[in-house]
PDB file of N, CA, C and O in Angstrom:
ATOM      1  N   MET A1198     -45.754 231.322-105.252  1.00 78.00           N
ATOM      2  CA  MET A1198     -45.875 232.761-104.794  1.00 78.00           C
ATOM      3  C   MET A1198     -45.347 234.166-105.716  1.00 78.00           C
ATOM      4  O   MET A1198     -44.895 232.885-106.639  1.00 78.00           O
ATOM      5  N   MET A1199     -46.196 235.016-106.112  1.00 88.00           N
ATOM      6  CA  MET A1199     -45.742 236.004-106.797  1.00 88.00           C
ATOM      7  C   MET A1199     -44.438 236.757-106.718  1.00 88.00           C
ATOM      8  O   MET A1199     -43.960 236.847-105.637  1.00 88.00           O
ATOM      9  N   ARG A1200     -43.838 236.825-107.946  1.00 92.00           N
ATOM     10  CA  ARG A1200     -42.505 237.958-108.071  1.00 92.00           C
ATOM     11  C   ARG A1200     -42.981 238.606-108.797  1.00 92.00           C
ATOM     12  O   ARG A1200     -44.035 239.482-109.336  1.00 92.00           O
ATOM     13  N   LEU A1201     -42.292 239.673-108.301  1.00 93.00           N
ATOM     14  CA  LEU A1201     -42.372 241.404-108.609  1.00 93.00           C
ATOM     15  C   LEU A1201     -42.206 241.283-110.479  1.00 93.00           C
ATOM     16  O   LEU A1201     -43.269 242.402-110.951  1.00 93.00           O
ATOM     17  N   GLU A1202     -42.010 240.785-110.533  1.00 94.00           N
ATOM     18  CA  GLU A1202     -41.676 240.170-112.159  1.00 94.00           C
ATOM     19  C   GLU A1202     -43.283 239.499-113.201  1.00 94.00           C
ATOM     20  O   GLU A1202     -43.037 239.725-114.379  1.00 94.00           O
ATOM     21  N   ASP A1203     -43.693 239.073-112.355  1.00 92.00           N
ATOM     22  CA  ASP A1203     -45.092 239.114-112.961  1.00 92.00           C
ATOM     23  C   ASP A1203     -46.082 240.046-113.753  1.00 92.00           C
ATOM     24  O   ASP A1203     -47.157 240.148-113.611  1.00 92.00           O
ATOM     25  N   LEU A1204     -45.632 240.935-112.065  1.00 93.00           N
ATOM     26  CA  LEU A1204     -46.844 242.076-112.923  1.00 93.00           C
ATOM     27  C   LEU A1204     -46.780 242.959-114.239  1.00 93.00           C
ATOM     28  O   LEU A1204     -45.386 242.835-114.201  1.00 93.00           O
ATOM     29  N   THR A1205     -47.339 243.486-114.631  1.00 92.00           N
ATOM     30  CA  THR A1205     -47.263 242.837-116.884  1.00 92.00           C
ATOM     31  C   THR A1205     -48.765 243.767-116.628  1.00 92.00           C
ATOM     32  O   THR A1205     -49.346 243.827-115.972  1.00 92.00           O
ATOM     33  N   LYS A1206     -48.532 244.763-117.737  1.00 93.00           N
ATOM     34  CA  LYS A1206     -49.500 245.877-118.219  1.00 93.00           C
ATOM     35  C   LYS A1206     -51.274 244.780-118.426  1.00 93.00           C
ATOM     36  O   LYS A1206     -51.157 243.428-118.568  1.00 93.00           O
ATOM     37  N   GLY A1207     -52.127 245.073-117.509  1.00 90.00           N
ATOM     38  CA  GLY A1207     -53.427 244.416-117.668  1.00 90.00           C
ATOM     39  C   GLY A1207     -53.595 243.204-116.966  1.00 90.00           C
ATOM     40  O   GLY A1207     -54.847 243.191-116.447  1.00 90.00           O
ATOM     41  N   ALA A1208     -52.889 243.366-115.950  1.00 91.00           N
ATOM     42  CA  ALA A1208     -52.608 242.349-115.226  1.00 91.00           C
ATOM     43  C   ALA A1208     -53.663 242.472-113.803  1.00 91.00           C
ATOM     44  O   ALA A1208     -53.769 243.468-113.576  1.00 91.00           O
ATOM     45  N   SER A1209     -54.583 241.799-113.117  1.00 92.00           N
ATOM     46  CA  SER A1209     -55.047 241.838-112.245  1.00 92.00           C
ATOM     47  C   SER A1209     -54.923 241.524-110.537  1.00 92.00           C
ATOM     48  O   SER A1209     -54.681 240.620-110.655  1.00 92.00           O
ATOM     49  N   VAL A1210     -54.181 242.101-109.723  1.00 94.00           N
ATOM     50  CA  VAL A1210     -53.602 242.115-108.602  1.00 94.00           C
ATOM     51  C   VAL A1210     -53.985 242.670-107.408  1.00 94.00           C
ATOM     52  O   VAL A1210     -54.937 243.691-106.937  1.00 94.00           O
ATOM     53  N   LYS A1211     -54.189 241.943-106.416  1.00 94.00           N
ATOM     54  CA  LYS A1211     -54.898 241.283-104.579  1.00 94.00           C
ATOM     55  C   LYS A1211     -53.629 241.915-103.985  1.00 94.00           C
ATOM     56  O   LYS A1211     -52.745 241.166-104.422  1.00 94.00           O
ATOM     57  N   GLY A1212     -54.090 242.254-103.051  1.00 94.00           N
ATOM     58  CA  GLY A1212     -52.617 242.705-101.920  1.00 94.00           C
ATOM     59  C   GLY A1212     -52.396 244.835-102.149  1.00 94.00           C
ATOM     60  O   GLY A1212     -51.714 244.670-101.088  1.00 94.00           O
ATOM     61  N   ILE A1213     -52.751 244.987-103.280  1.00 94.00           N
ATOM     62  CA  ILE A1213     -52.585 246.431-103.141  1.00 94.00           C
ATOM     63  C   ILE A1213     -52.791 247.392-102.466  1.00 94.00           C
ATOM     64  O   ILE A1213     -52.115 247.933-101.046  1.00 94.00           O
ATOM     65  N   LEU A1214     -54.756 247.109-102.450  1.00 93.00           N
ATOM     66  CA  LEU A1214     -55.340 248.607-101.582  1.00 93.00           C
ATOM     67  C   LEU A1214     -55.753 247.064-100.542  1.00 93.00           C
ATOM     68  O   LEU A1214     -56.174 245.603-101.089  1.00 93.00           O
ATOM     69  N   THR A1215     -56.292 247.668-100.082  1.00 89.00           N
ATOM     70  CA  THR A1215     -57.344 246.247 -98.486  1.00 89.00           C
ATOM     71  C   THR A1215     -58.759 245.960 -99.707  1.00 89.00           C
ATOM     72  O   THR A1215     -59.422 246.998 -99.892  1.00 89.00           O
ATOM     73  N   ASN A1216     -58.583 245.241 -99.213  1.00 88.00           N
ATOM     74  CA  ASN A1216     -59.753 244.206 -99.918  1.00 88.00           C
ATOM     75  C   ASN A1216     -60.545 244.961-101.084  1.00 88.00           C
ATOM     76  O   ASN A1216     -61.721 245.033-101.799  1.00 88.00           O
ATOM     77  N   GLN A1217     -59.515 245.274-102.470  1.00 91.00           N
ATOM     78  CA  GLN A1217     -60.217 245.291-103.748  1.00 91.00           C
ATOM     79  C   GLN A1217     -58.254 244.923-104.510  1.00 91.00           C
ATOM     80  O   GLN A1217     -57.612 244.891-104.333  1.00 91.00           O
ATOM     81  N   LEU A1218     -59.109 244.589-106.383  1.00 92.00           N
ATOM     82  CA  LEU A1218     -58.233 244.323-106.896  1.00 92.00           C
ATOM     83  C   LEU A1218     -57.776 245.208-107.537  1.00 92.00           C
ATOM     84  O   LEU A1218     -59.002 246.820-108.229  1.00 92.00           O
ATOM     85  N   VAL A1219     -56.554 245.622-108.292  1.00 95.00           N
ATOM     86  CA  VAL A1219     -56.279 247.168-108.617  1.00 95.00           C
ATOM     87  C   VAL A1219     -55.932 246.076-109.751  1.00 95.00           C
ATOM     88  O   VAL A1219     -55.484 245.026-109.762  1.00 95.00           O
ATOM     89  N   THR A1220     -55.901 246.561-111.056  1.00 94.00           N
ATOM     90  CA  THR A1220     -55.433 246.621-112.498  1.00 94.00           C
ATOM     91  C   THR A1220     -53.901 247.015-113.144  1.00 94.00           C
ATOM     92  O   THR A1220     -53.897 248.523-112.720  1.00 94.00           O
ATOM     93  N   VAL A1221     -53.093 246.972-113.273  1.00 95.00           N
ATOM     94  CA  VAL A1221     -52.067 247.667-113.475  1.00 95.00           C
ATOM     95  C   VAL A1221     -52.188 248.159-115.460  1.00 95.00           C
ATOM     96  O   VAL A1221     -52.136 248.193-115.879  1.00 95.00           O
ATOM     97  N   ILE A1222     -51.326 249.104-114.585  1.00 96.00           N
ATOM     98  CA  ILE A1222     -50.672 250.497-115.966  1.00 96.00           C
ATOM     99  C   ILE A1222     -50.450 250.216-116.503  1.00 96.00           C
ATOM    100  O   ILE A1222     -49.721 250.321-117.315  1.00 96.00           O
ATOM    101  N   ASP A1223     -48.747 250.151-115.690  1.00 96.00           N
ATOM    102  CA  ASP A1223     -47.590 250.406-116.665  1.00 96.00           C
ATOM    103  C   ASP A1223     -47.116 249.945-114.466  1.00 96.00           C
ATOM    104  O   ASP A1223     -47.265 250.020-113.526  1.00 96.00           O
ATOM    105  N   VAL A1224     -45.223 249.218-114.691  1.00 96.00           N
ATOM    106  CA  VAL A1224     -44.263 248.703-114.112  1.00 96.00           C
ATOM    107  C   VAL A1224     -43.029 249.551-114.653  1.00 96.00           C
ATOM    108  O   VAL A1224     -43.167 249.032-115.631  1.00 96.00           O
ATOM    109  N   LYS A1225     -41.848 249.858-113.356  1.00 97.00           N
ATOM    110  CA  LYS A1225     -40.708 250.904-113.880  1.00 97.00           C
ATOM    111  C   LYS A1225     -39.854 250.391-113.080  1.00 97.00           C
ATOM    112  O   LYS A1225     -40.443 250.607-111.735  1.00 97.00           O
ATOM    113  N   TRP A1226     -38.912 249.212-113.755  1.00 96.00           N
ATOM    114  CA  TRP A1226     -37.736 248.821-112.612  1.00 96.00           C
ATOM    115  C   TRP A1226     -37.245 250.242-112.054  1.00 96.00           C
ATOM    116  O   TRP A1226     -36.883 251.244-112.572  1.00 96.00           O
ATOM    117  N   PHE A1227     -36.308 249.588-110.287  1.00 94.00           N
ATOM    118  CA  PHE A1227     -35.575 250.586-109.842  1.00 94.00           C
ATOM    119  C   PHE A1227     -35.044 249.372-109.008  1.00 94.00           C
ATOM    120  O   PHE A1227     -35.076 248.783-108.540  1.00 94.00           O
ATOM    121  N   GLY A1228     -33.901 249.193-109.919  1.00 93.00           N
ATOM    122  CA  GLY A1228     -32.488 248.392-109.946  1.00 93.00           C
ATOM    123  C   GLY A1228     -33.491 246.902-109.981  1.00 93.00           C
ATOM    124  O   GLY A1228     -34.497 246.389-111.311  1.00 93.00           O
ATOM    125  N   SER A1229     -33.232 245.634-109.119  1.00 93.00           N
ATOM    126  CA  SER A1229     -33.891 244.194-109.232  1.00 93.00           C
ATOM    127  C   SER A1229     -34.392 244.132-107.928  1.00 93.00           C
ATOM    128  O   SER A1229     -35.372 242.987-108.781  1.00 93.00           O
ATOM    129  N   ASP A1230     -34.763 245.196-106.993  1.00 94.00           N
ATOM    130  CA  ASP A1230     -35.478 244.654-105.875  1.00 94.00           C
ATOM    131  C   ASP A1230     -36.351 245.725-105.614  1.00 94.00           C
ATOM    132  O   ASP A1230     -37.552 245.336-105.203  1.00 94.00           O
ATOM    133  N   ALA A1231     -36.913 246.286-106.804  1.00 96.00           N
ATOM    134  CA  ALA A1231     -37.851 247.069-106.482  1.00 96.00           C
ATOM    135  C   ALA A1231     -38.729 247.754-107.717  1.00 96.00           C
ATOM    136  O   ALA A1231     -38.082 247.811-108.582  1.00 96.00           O
ATOM    137  N   VAL A1232     -39.894 247.739-107.876  1.00 97.00           N
ATOM    138  CA  VAL A1232     -40.963 248.712-108.869  1.00 97.00           C
ATOM    139  C   VAL A1232     -41.583 250.101-108.356  1.00 97.00           C
ATOM    140  O   VAL A1232     -42.086 249.552-106.494  1.00 97.00           O
ATOM    141  N   GLU A1233     -42.065 250.742-108.986  1.00 97.00           N
ATOM    142  CA  GLU A1233     -42.987 251.826-109.280  1.00 97.00           C
ATOM    143  C   GLU A1233     -44.389 250.943-109.417  1.00 97.00           C
ATOM    144  O   GLU A1233     -44.420 250.664-110.986  1.00 97.00           O
ATOM    145  N   LEU A1234     -45.414 251.301-108.676  1.00 97.00           N
ATOM    146  CA  LEU A1234     -46.473 250.205-109.570  1.00 97.00           C
ATOM    147  C   LEU A1234     -47.464 252.223-110.293  1.00 97.00           C
ATOM    148  O   LEU A1234     -47.651 251.986-108.990  1.00 97.00           O
ATOM    149  N   THR A1235     -48.232 251.811-111.292  1.00 97.00           N
ATOM    150  CA  THR A1235     -49.276 252.676-111.586  1.00 97.00           C
ATOM    151  C   THR A1235     -50.525 251.767-111.752  1.00 97.00           C
ATOM    152  O   THR A1235     -50.353 250.818-112.729  1.00 97.00           O
ATOM    153  N   TYR A1236     -51.704 251.966-112.089  1.00 97.00           N
ATOM    154  CA  TYR A1236     -52.221 250.854-111.005  1.00 97.00           C
ATOM    155  C   TYR A1236     -53.594 252.197-111.068  1.00 97.00           C
ATOM    156  O   TYR A1236     -53.373 253.565-111.030  1.00 97.00           O
ATOM    157  N   LYS A1237     -54.836 250.950-111.458  1.00 96.00           N
ATOM    158  CA  LYS A1237     -56.381 251.662-112.078  1.00 96.00           C
ATOM    159  C   LYS A1237     -57.221 250.994-110.081  1.00 96.00           C
ATOM    160  O   LYS A1237     -57.191 249.771-110.704  1.00 96.00           O
ATOM    161  N   ASP A1238     -57.941 251.338-109.232  1.00 93.00           N
ATOM    162  CA  ASP A1238     -58.918 251.036-108.265  1.00 93.00           C
ATOM    163  C   ASP A1238     -60.068 250.655-109.461  1.00 93.00           C
ATOM    164  O   ASP A1238     -60.386 250.424-110.557  1.00 93.00           O
ATOM    165  N   ALA A1239     -60.632 249.381-108.443  1.00 89.00           N
ATOM    166  CA  ALA A1239     -62.272 249.165-108.515  1.00 89.00           C
ATOM    167  C   ALA A1239     -62.580 250.193-109.299  1.00 89.00           C
ATOM    168  O   ALA A1239     -63.947 250.172-110.038  1.00 89.00           O
ATOM    169  N   ASN A1240     -62.938 251.368-108.638  1.00 91.00           N
ATOM    170  CA  ASN A1240     -63.673 252.447-108.866  1.00 91.00           C
ATOM    171  C   ASN A1240     -62.912 253.302-110.489  1.00 91.00           C
ATOM    172  O   ASN A1240     -63.408 254.663-111.486  1.00 91.00           O
ATOM    173  N   GLY A1241     -62.345 252.999-110.660  1.00 92.00           N
ATOM    174  CA  GLY A1241     -61.446 253.840-112.179  1.00 92.00           C
ATOM    175  C   GLY A1241     -60.457 254.404-111.640  1.00 92.00           C
ATOM    176  O   GLY A1241     -59.626 255.744-112.705  1.00 92.00           O
ATOM    177  N   ARG A1242     -60.159 254.747-110.096  1.00 95.00           N
ATOM    178  CA  ARG A1242     -59.257 255.970-109.640  1.00 95.00           C
ATOM    179  C   ARG A1242     -57.548 255.602-109.756  1.00 95.00           C
ATOM    180  O   ARG A1242     -57.360 254.462-109.617  1.00 95.00           O
ATOM    181  N   PRO A1243     -56.947 256.109-110.987  1.00 96.00           N
ATOM    182  CA  PRO A1243     -55.347 255.907-110.799  1.00 96.00           C
ATOM    183  C   PRO A1243     -55.017 256.353-109.428  1.00 96.00           C
ATOM    184  O   PRO A1243     -55.338 256.539-108.531  1.00 96.00           O
ATOM    185  N   GLY A1244     -53.533 255.629-109.014  1.00 96.00           N
ATOM    186  CA  GLY A1244     -52.675 255.049-108.014  1.00 96.00           C
ATOM    187  C   GLY A1244     -51.486 254.584-108.260  1.00 96.00           C
ATOM    188  O   GLY A1244     -50.880 253.991-109.766  1.00 96.00           O
ATOM    189  N   ASN A1245     -50.500 254.843-107.497  1.00 96.00           N
ATOM    190  CA  ASN A1245     -49.238 254.574-107.800  1.00 96.00           C
ATOM    191  C   ASN A1245     -48.545 253.390-106.317  1.00 96.00           C
ATOM    192  O   ASN A1245     -49.367 254.560-104.986  1.00 96.00           O
ATOM    193  N   ASP A1246     -47.759 253.058-106.290  1.00 95.00           N
ATOM    194  CA  ASP A1246     -47.240 252.475-105.079  1.00 95.00           C
ATOM    195  C   ASP A1246     -45.406 251.676-105.207  1.00 95.00           C
ATOM    196  O   ASP A1246     -45.379 251.811-106.526  1.00 95.00           O
ATOM    197  N   LEU A1247     -44.539 252.463-104.850  1.00 96.00           N
ATOM    198  CA  LEU A1247     -43.329 251.683-104.515  1.00 96.00           C
ATOM    199  C   LEU A1247     -43.447 250.049-104.213  1.00 96.00           C
ATOM    200  O   LEU A1247     -43.544 250.103-102.733  1.00 96.00           O
ATOM    201  N   LEU A1248     -42.914 249.405-104.317  1.00 96.00           N
ATOM    202  CA  LEU A1248     -42.819 247.793-104.244  1.00 96.00           C
ATOM    203  C   LEU A1248     -41.935 247.056-104.178  1.00 96.00           C
ATOM    204  O   LEU A1248     -41.020 247.191-104.866  1.00 96.00           O
ATOM    205  N   TYR A1249     -41.336 246.864-103.234  1.00 96.00           N
ATOM    206  CA  TYR A1249     -40.027 246.146-102.686  1.00 96.00           C
ATOM    207  C   TYR A1249     -40.068 244.245-102.681  1.00 96.00           C
ATOM    208  O   TYR A1249     -41.433 243.772-102.760  1.00 96.00           O
ATOM    209  N   ARG A1250     -38.686 244.080-103.088  1.00 95.00           N
ATOM    210  CA  ARG A1250     -38.929 242.211-103.231  1.00 95.00           C
ATOM    211  C   ARG A1250     -40.335 241.596-101.745  1.00 95.00           C
ATOM    212  O   ARG A1250     -40.952 240.346-101.636  1.00 95.00           O
ATOM    213  N   TYR A1251     -40.181 242.079-100.738  1.00 95.00           N
ATOM    214  CA  TYR A1251     -40.391 241.956 -99.121  1.00 95.00           C
ATOM    215  C   TYR A1251     -42.205 241.784 -99.236  1.00 95.00           C
ATOM    216  O   TYR A1251     -42.627 241.164 -98.782  1.00 95.00           O
ATOM    217  N   ARG A1252     -42.310 242.381-100.322  1.00 94.00           N
ATOM    218  CA  ARG A1252     -44.237 242.569-100.332  1.00 94.00           C
ATOM    219  C   ARG A1252     -44.762 241.037-101.583  1.00 94.00           C
ATOM    220  O   ARG A1252     -45.878 241.520-102.151  1.00 94.00           O
ATOM    221  N   GLU A1253     -43.540 240.932-101.720  1.00 94.00           N
ATOM    222  CA  GLU A1253     -43.903 239.780-102.875  1.00 94.00           C
ATOM    223  C   GLU A1253     -45.181 238.646-102.277  1.00 94.00           C
ATOM    224  O   GLU A1253     -46.290 238.046-102.372  1.00 94.00           O
ATOM    225  N   GLU A1254     -45.213 238.174-101.214  1.00 93.00           N
ATOM    226  CA  GLU A1254     -45.689 237.077-100.684  1.00 93.00           C
ATOM    227  C   GLU A1254     -46.778 237.580-100.010  1.00 93.00           C
ATOM    228  O   GLU A1254     -48.149 237.156 -99.699  1.00 93.00           O
ATOM    229  N   THR A1255     -47.406 239.060-100.262  1.00 93.00           N
ATOM    230  CA  THR A1255     -48.564 239.572 -99.836  1.00 93.00           C
ATOM    231  C   THR A1255     -49.034 240.244-100.835  1.00 93.00           C
ATOM    232  O   THR A1255     -50.228 239.923-100.558  1.00 93.00           O
ATOM    233  N   LEU A1256     -48.712 239.649-102.473  1.00 94.00           N
ATOM    234  CA  LEU A1256     -49.323 239.821-103.664  1.00 94.00           C
ATOM    235  C   LEU A1256     -50.313 238.511-103.994  1.00 94.00           C
ATOM    236  O   LEU A1256     -49.069 237.721-104.121  1.00 94.00           O
ATOM    237  N   GLU A1257     -51.238 238.568-104.853  1.00 92.00           N
ATOM    238  CA  GLU A1257     -51.671 237.949-105.886  1.00 92.00           C
ATOM    239  C   GLU A1257     -51.832 238.016-107.391  1.00 92.00           C
ATOM    240  O   GLU A1257     -52.816 239.355-107.018  1.00 92.00           O
ATOM    241  N   ILE A1258     -51.599 237.358-108.396  1.00 92.00           N
ATOM    242  CA  ILE A1258     -52.321 237.681-109.658  1.00 92.00           C
ATOM    243  C   ILE A1258     -53.558 236.910-109.799  1.00 92.00           C
ATOM    244  O   ILE A1258     -53.701 235.796-108.474  1.00 92.00           O
ATOM    245  N   VAL A1259     -55.090 237.413-109.927  1.00 89.00           N
ATOM    246  CA  VAL A1259     -56.175 237.281-109.556  1.00 89.00           C
ATOM    247  C   VAL A1259     -56.824 237.011-111.456  1.00 89.00           C
ATOM    248  O   VAL A1259     -55.964 237.447-111.876  1.00 89.00           O
ATOM    249  N   SER A1260     -56.954 235.521-112.009  1.00 74.00           N
ATOM    250  CA  SER A1260     -56.899 235.689-113.094  1.00 74.00           C
ATOM    251  C   SER A1260     -58.080 236.369-113.331  1.00 74.00           C
ATOM    252  O   SER A1260     -59.353 236.834-112.875  1.00 74.00           O
ATOM    253  N   SER A1261     -58.228 236.933-114.850  1.00 57.00           N
ATOM    254  CA  SER A1261     -59.717 237.818-115.252  1.00 57.00           C
ATOM    255  C   SER A1261     -59.937 237.271-115.909  1.00 57.00           C
ATOM    256  O   SER A1261     -60.924 237.352-117.207  1.00 57.00           O
ATOM    257  N   GLU A1262     -59.999 235.629-116.474  1.00 56.00           N
ATOM    258  CA  GLU A1262     -60.739 234.908-117.911  1.00 56.00           C
ATOM    259  C   GLU A1262     -62.019 234.771-117.695  1.00 56.00           C
ATOM    260  O   GLU A1262     -62.646 235.118-115.902  1.00 56.00           O
ATOM    261  N   ARG A1263     -62.659 235.036-118.034  1.00 57.00           N
ATOM    262  CA  ARG A1263     -64.604 235.009-118.048  1.00 57.00           C
ATOM    263  C   ARG A1263     -64.669 233.000-118.010  1.00 57.00           C
ATOM    264  O   ARG A1263     -63.911 232.583-118.758  1.00 57.00           O
ATOM    265  N   PRO A1264     -65.696 233.703-117.422  1.00 57.00           N
ATOM    266  CA  PRO A1264     -66.132 232.388-116.731  1.00 57.00           C
ATOM    267  C   PRO A1264     -66.901 231.502-117.905  1.00 57.00           C
ATOM    268  O   PRO A1264     -66.650 229.882-118.135  1.00 57.00           O
ATOM    269  N   TRP A1265     -66.628 231.717-119.397  1.00 63.00           N
ATOM    270  CA  TRP A1265     -67.247 231.332-120.863  1.00 63.00           C
ATOM    271  C   TRP A1265     -65.806 232.213-121.470  1.00 63.00           C
ATOM    272  O   TRP A1265     -66.611 233.179-121.843  1.00 63.00           O
ATOM    273  N   SER A1266     -66.297 231.502-122.256  1.00 66.00           N
ATOM    274  CA  SER A1266     -65.896 232.746-124.107  1.00 66.00           C
ATOM    275  C   SER A1266     -66.138 231.755-125.088  1.00 66.00           C
ATOM    276  O   SER A1266     -66.148 230.519-125.155  1.00 66.00           O
ATOM    277  N   PHE A1267     -65.866 232.547-126.337  1.00 70.00           N
ATOM    278  CA  PHE A1267     -65.987 231.406-127.595  1.00 70.00           C
ATOM    279  C   PHE A1267     -65.311 231.646-128.676  1.00 70.00           C
ATOM    280  O   PHE A1267     -64.615 232.296-128.654  1.00 70.00           O
ATOM    281  N   ASN A1268     -64.957 230.414-128.732  1.00 76.00           N
ATOM    282  CA  ASN A1268     -63.220 230.187-129.723  1.00 76.00           C
ATOM    283  C   ASN A1268     -63.270 229.849-131.078  1.00 76.00           C
ATOM    284  O   ASN A1268     -62.098 228.925-131.156  1.00 76.00           O
ATOM    285  N   ALA A1269     -64.569 229.042-131.140  1.00 78.00           N
ATOM    286  CA  ALA A1269     -65.216 228.137-132.045  1.00 78.00           C
ATOM    287  C   ALA A1269     -64.844 228.699-133.278  1.00 78.00           C
ATOM    288  O   ALA A1269     -64.326 230.586-134.092  1.00 78.00           O
ATOM    289  N   ASP A1270     -65.105 228.224-134.563  1.00 85.00           N
ATOM    290  CA  ASP A1270     -64.989 228.119-136.252  1.00 85.00           C
ATOM    291  C   ASP A1270     -66.175 229.608-135.793  1.00 85.00           C
ATOM    292  O   ASP A1270     -67.327 229.028-136.516  1.00 85.00           O
ATOM    293  N   GLY A1271     -66.108 230.563-136.002  1.00 83.00           N
ATOM    294  CA  GLY A1271     -67.120 231.407-136.519  1.00 83.00           C
ATOM    295  C   GLY A1271     -68.415 231.084-137.853  1.00 83.00           C
ATOM    296  O   GLY A1271     -69.615 231.152-137.814  1.00 83.00           O
ATOM    297  N   PHE A1272     -67.950 230.428-138.332  1.00 87.00           N
ATOM    298  CA  PHE A1272     -68.351 229.365-139.702  1.00 87.00           C
ATOM    299  C   PHE A1272     -69.223 228.945-139.722  1.00 87.00           C
ATOM    300  O   PHE A1272     -70.074 228.428-139.999  1.00 87.00           O
ATOM    301  N   LEU A1273     -68.512 228.235-139.092  1.00 85.00           N
ATOM    302  CA  LEU A1273     -69.296 226.427-138.930  1.00 85.00           C
ATOM    303  C   LEU A1273     -70.207 227.239-137.558  1.00 85.00           C
ATOM    304  O   LEU A1273     -71.209 225.707-137.986  1.00 85.00           O
ATOM    305  N   LEU A1274     -70.381 228.235-136.618  1.00 82.00           N
ATOM    306  CA  LEU A1274     -71.402 228.242-136.045  1.00 82.00           C
ATOM    307  C   LEU A1274     -72.493 228.979-136.726  1.00 82.00           C
ATOM    308  O   LEU A1274     -73.149 228.287-136.567  1.00 82.00           O
ATOM    309  N   ARG A1275     -71.829 229.937-138.099  1.00 86.00           N
ATOM    310  CA  ARG A1275     -73.332 230.452-138.451  1.00 86.00           C
ATOM    311  C   ARG A1275     -73.658 229.502-139.438  1.00 86.00           C
ATOM    312  O   ARG A1275     -75.075 229.021-139.613  1.00 86.00           O
ATOM    313  N   LEU A1276     -73.030 228.539-140.276  1.00 85.00           N
ATOM    314  CA  LEU A1276     -73.318 226.951-140.835  1.00 85.00           C
ATOM    315  C   LEU A1276     -74.469 225.865-139.859  1.00 85.00           C
ATOM    316  O   LEU A1276     -75.622 225.740-140.400  1.00 85.00           O
ATOM    317  N   VAL A1277     -74.347 225.802-139.173  1.00 84.00           N
ATOM    318  CA  VAL A1277     -74.745 225.113-138.376  1.00 84.00           C
ATOM    319  C   VAL A1277     -75.987 225.993-137.888  1.00 84.00           C
ATOM    320  O   VAL A1277     -76.954 225.423-137.694  1.00 84.00           O
ATOM    321  N   SER A1278     -76.199 226.793-137.671  1.00 85.00           N
ATOM    322  CA  SER A1278     -77.224 228.431-137.035  1.00 85.00           C
ATOM    323  C   SER A1278     -78.805 228.351-138.418  1.00 85.00           C
ATOM    324  O   SER A1278     -79.564 228.019-138.077  1.00 85.00           O
ATOM    325  N   GLU A1279     -77.824 228.484-139.347  1.00 84.00           N
ATOM    326  CA  GLU A1279     -78.481 228.543-140.244  1.00 84.00           C
ATOM    327  C   GLU A1279     -79.322 227.230-140.646  1.00 84.00           C
ATOM    328  O   GLU A1279     -80.680 226.929-141.688  1.00 84.00           O
ATOM    329  N   ALA A1280     -78.575 225.893-140.805  1.00 78.00           N
ATOM    330  CA  ALA A1280     -79.180 224.973-141.185  1.00 78.00           C
ATOM    331  C   ALA A1280     -80.814 224.548-140.230  1.00 78.00           C
ATOM    332  O   ALA A1280     -81.424 223.191-140.641  1.00 78.00           O
ATOM    333  N   SER A1281     -80.163 225.131-139.053  1.00 60.00           N
ATOM    334  CA  SER A1281     -81.551 224.449-138.412  1.00 60.00           C
ATOM    335  C   SER A1281     -82.849 225.112-139.200  1.00 60.00           C
ATOM    336  O   SER A1281     -83.504 225.896-138.950  1.00 60.00           O
TER     337      SER A1281
END
């Protein structure tokens, strides 16, 4: 289960808008049980919502990892590709 503390800048969140992911722009805390969430939707439109602890069960952080990535040594890749 997600907690309000998991809402960080750049996170993709499901459950704020119906059938749409939003990207967190900013989170401002009000005490320990509420946050003001500033976000942008899939079309880039900004929005604002006040979230309380009871909403945690309806929210989900969605992994924004790429299906593939390149994290190898670039020098070695160049060396191998030029040797072929």
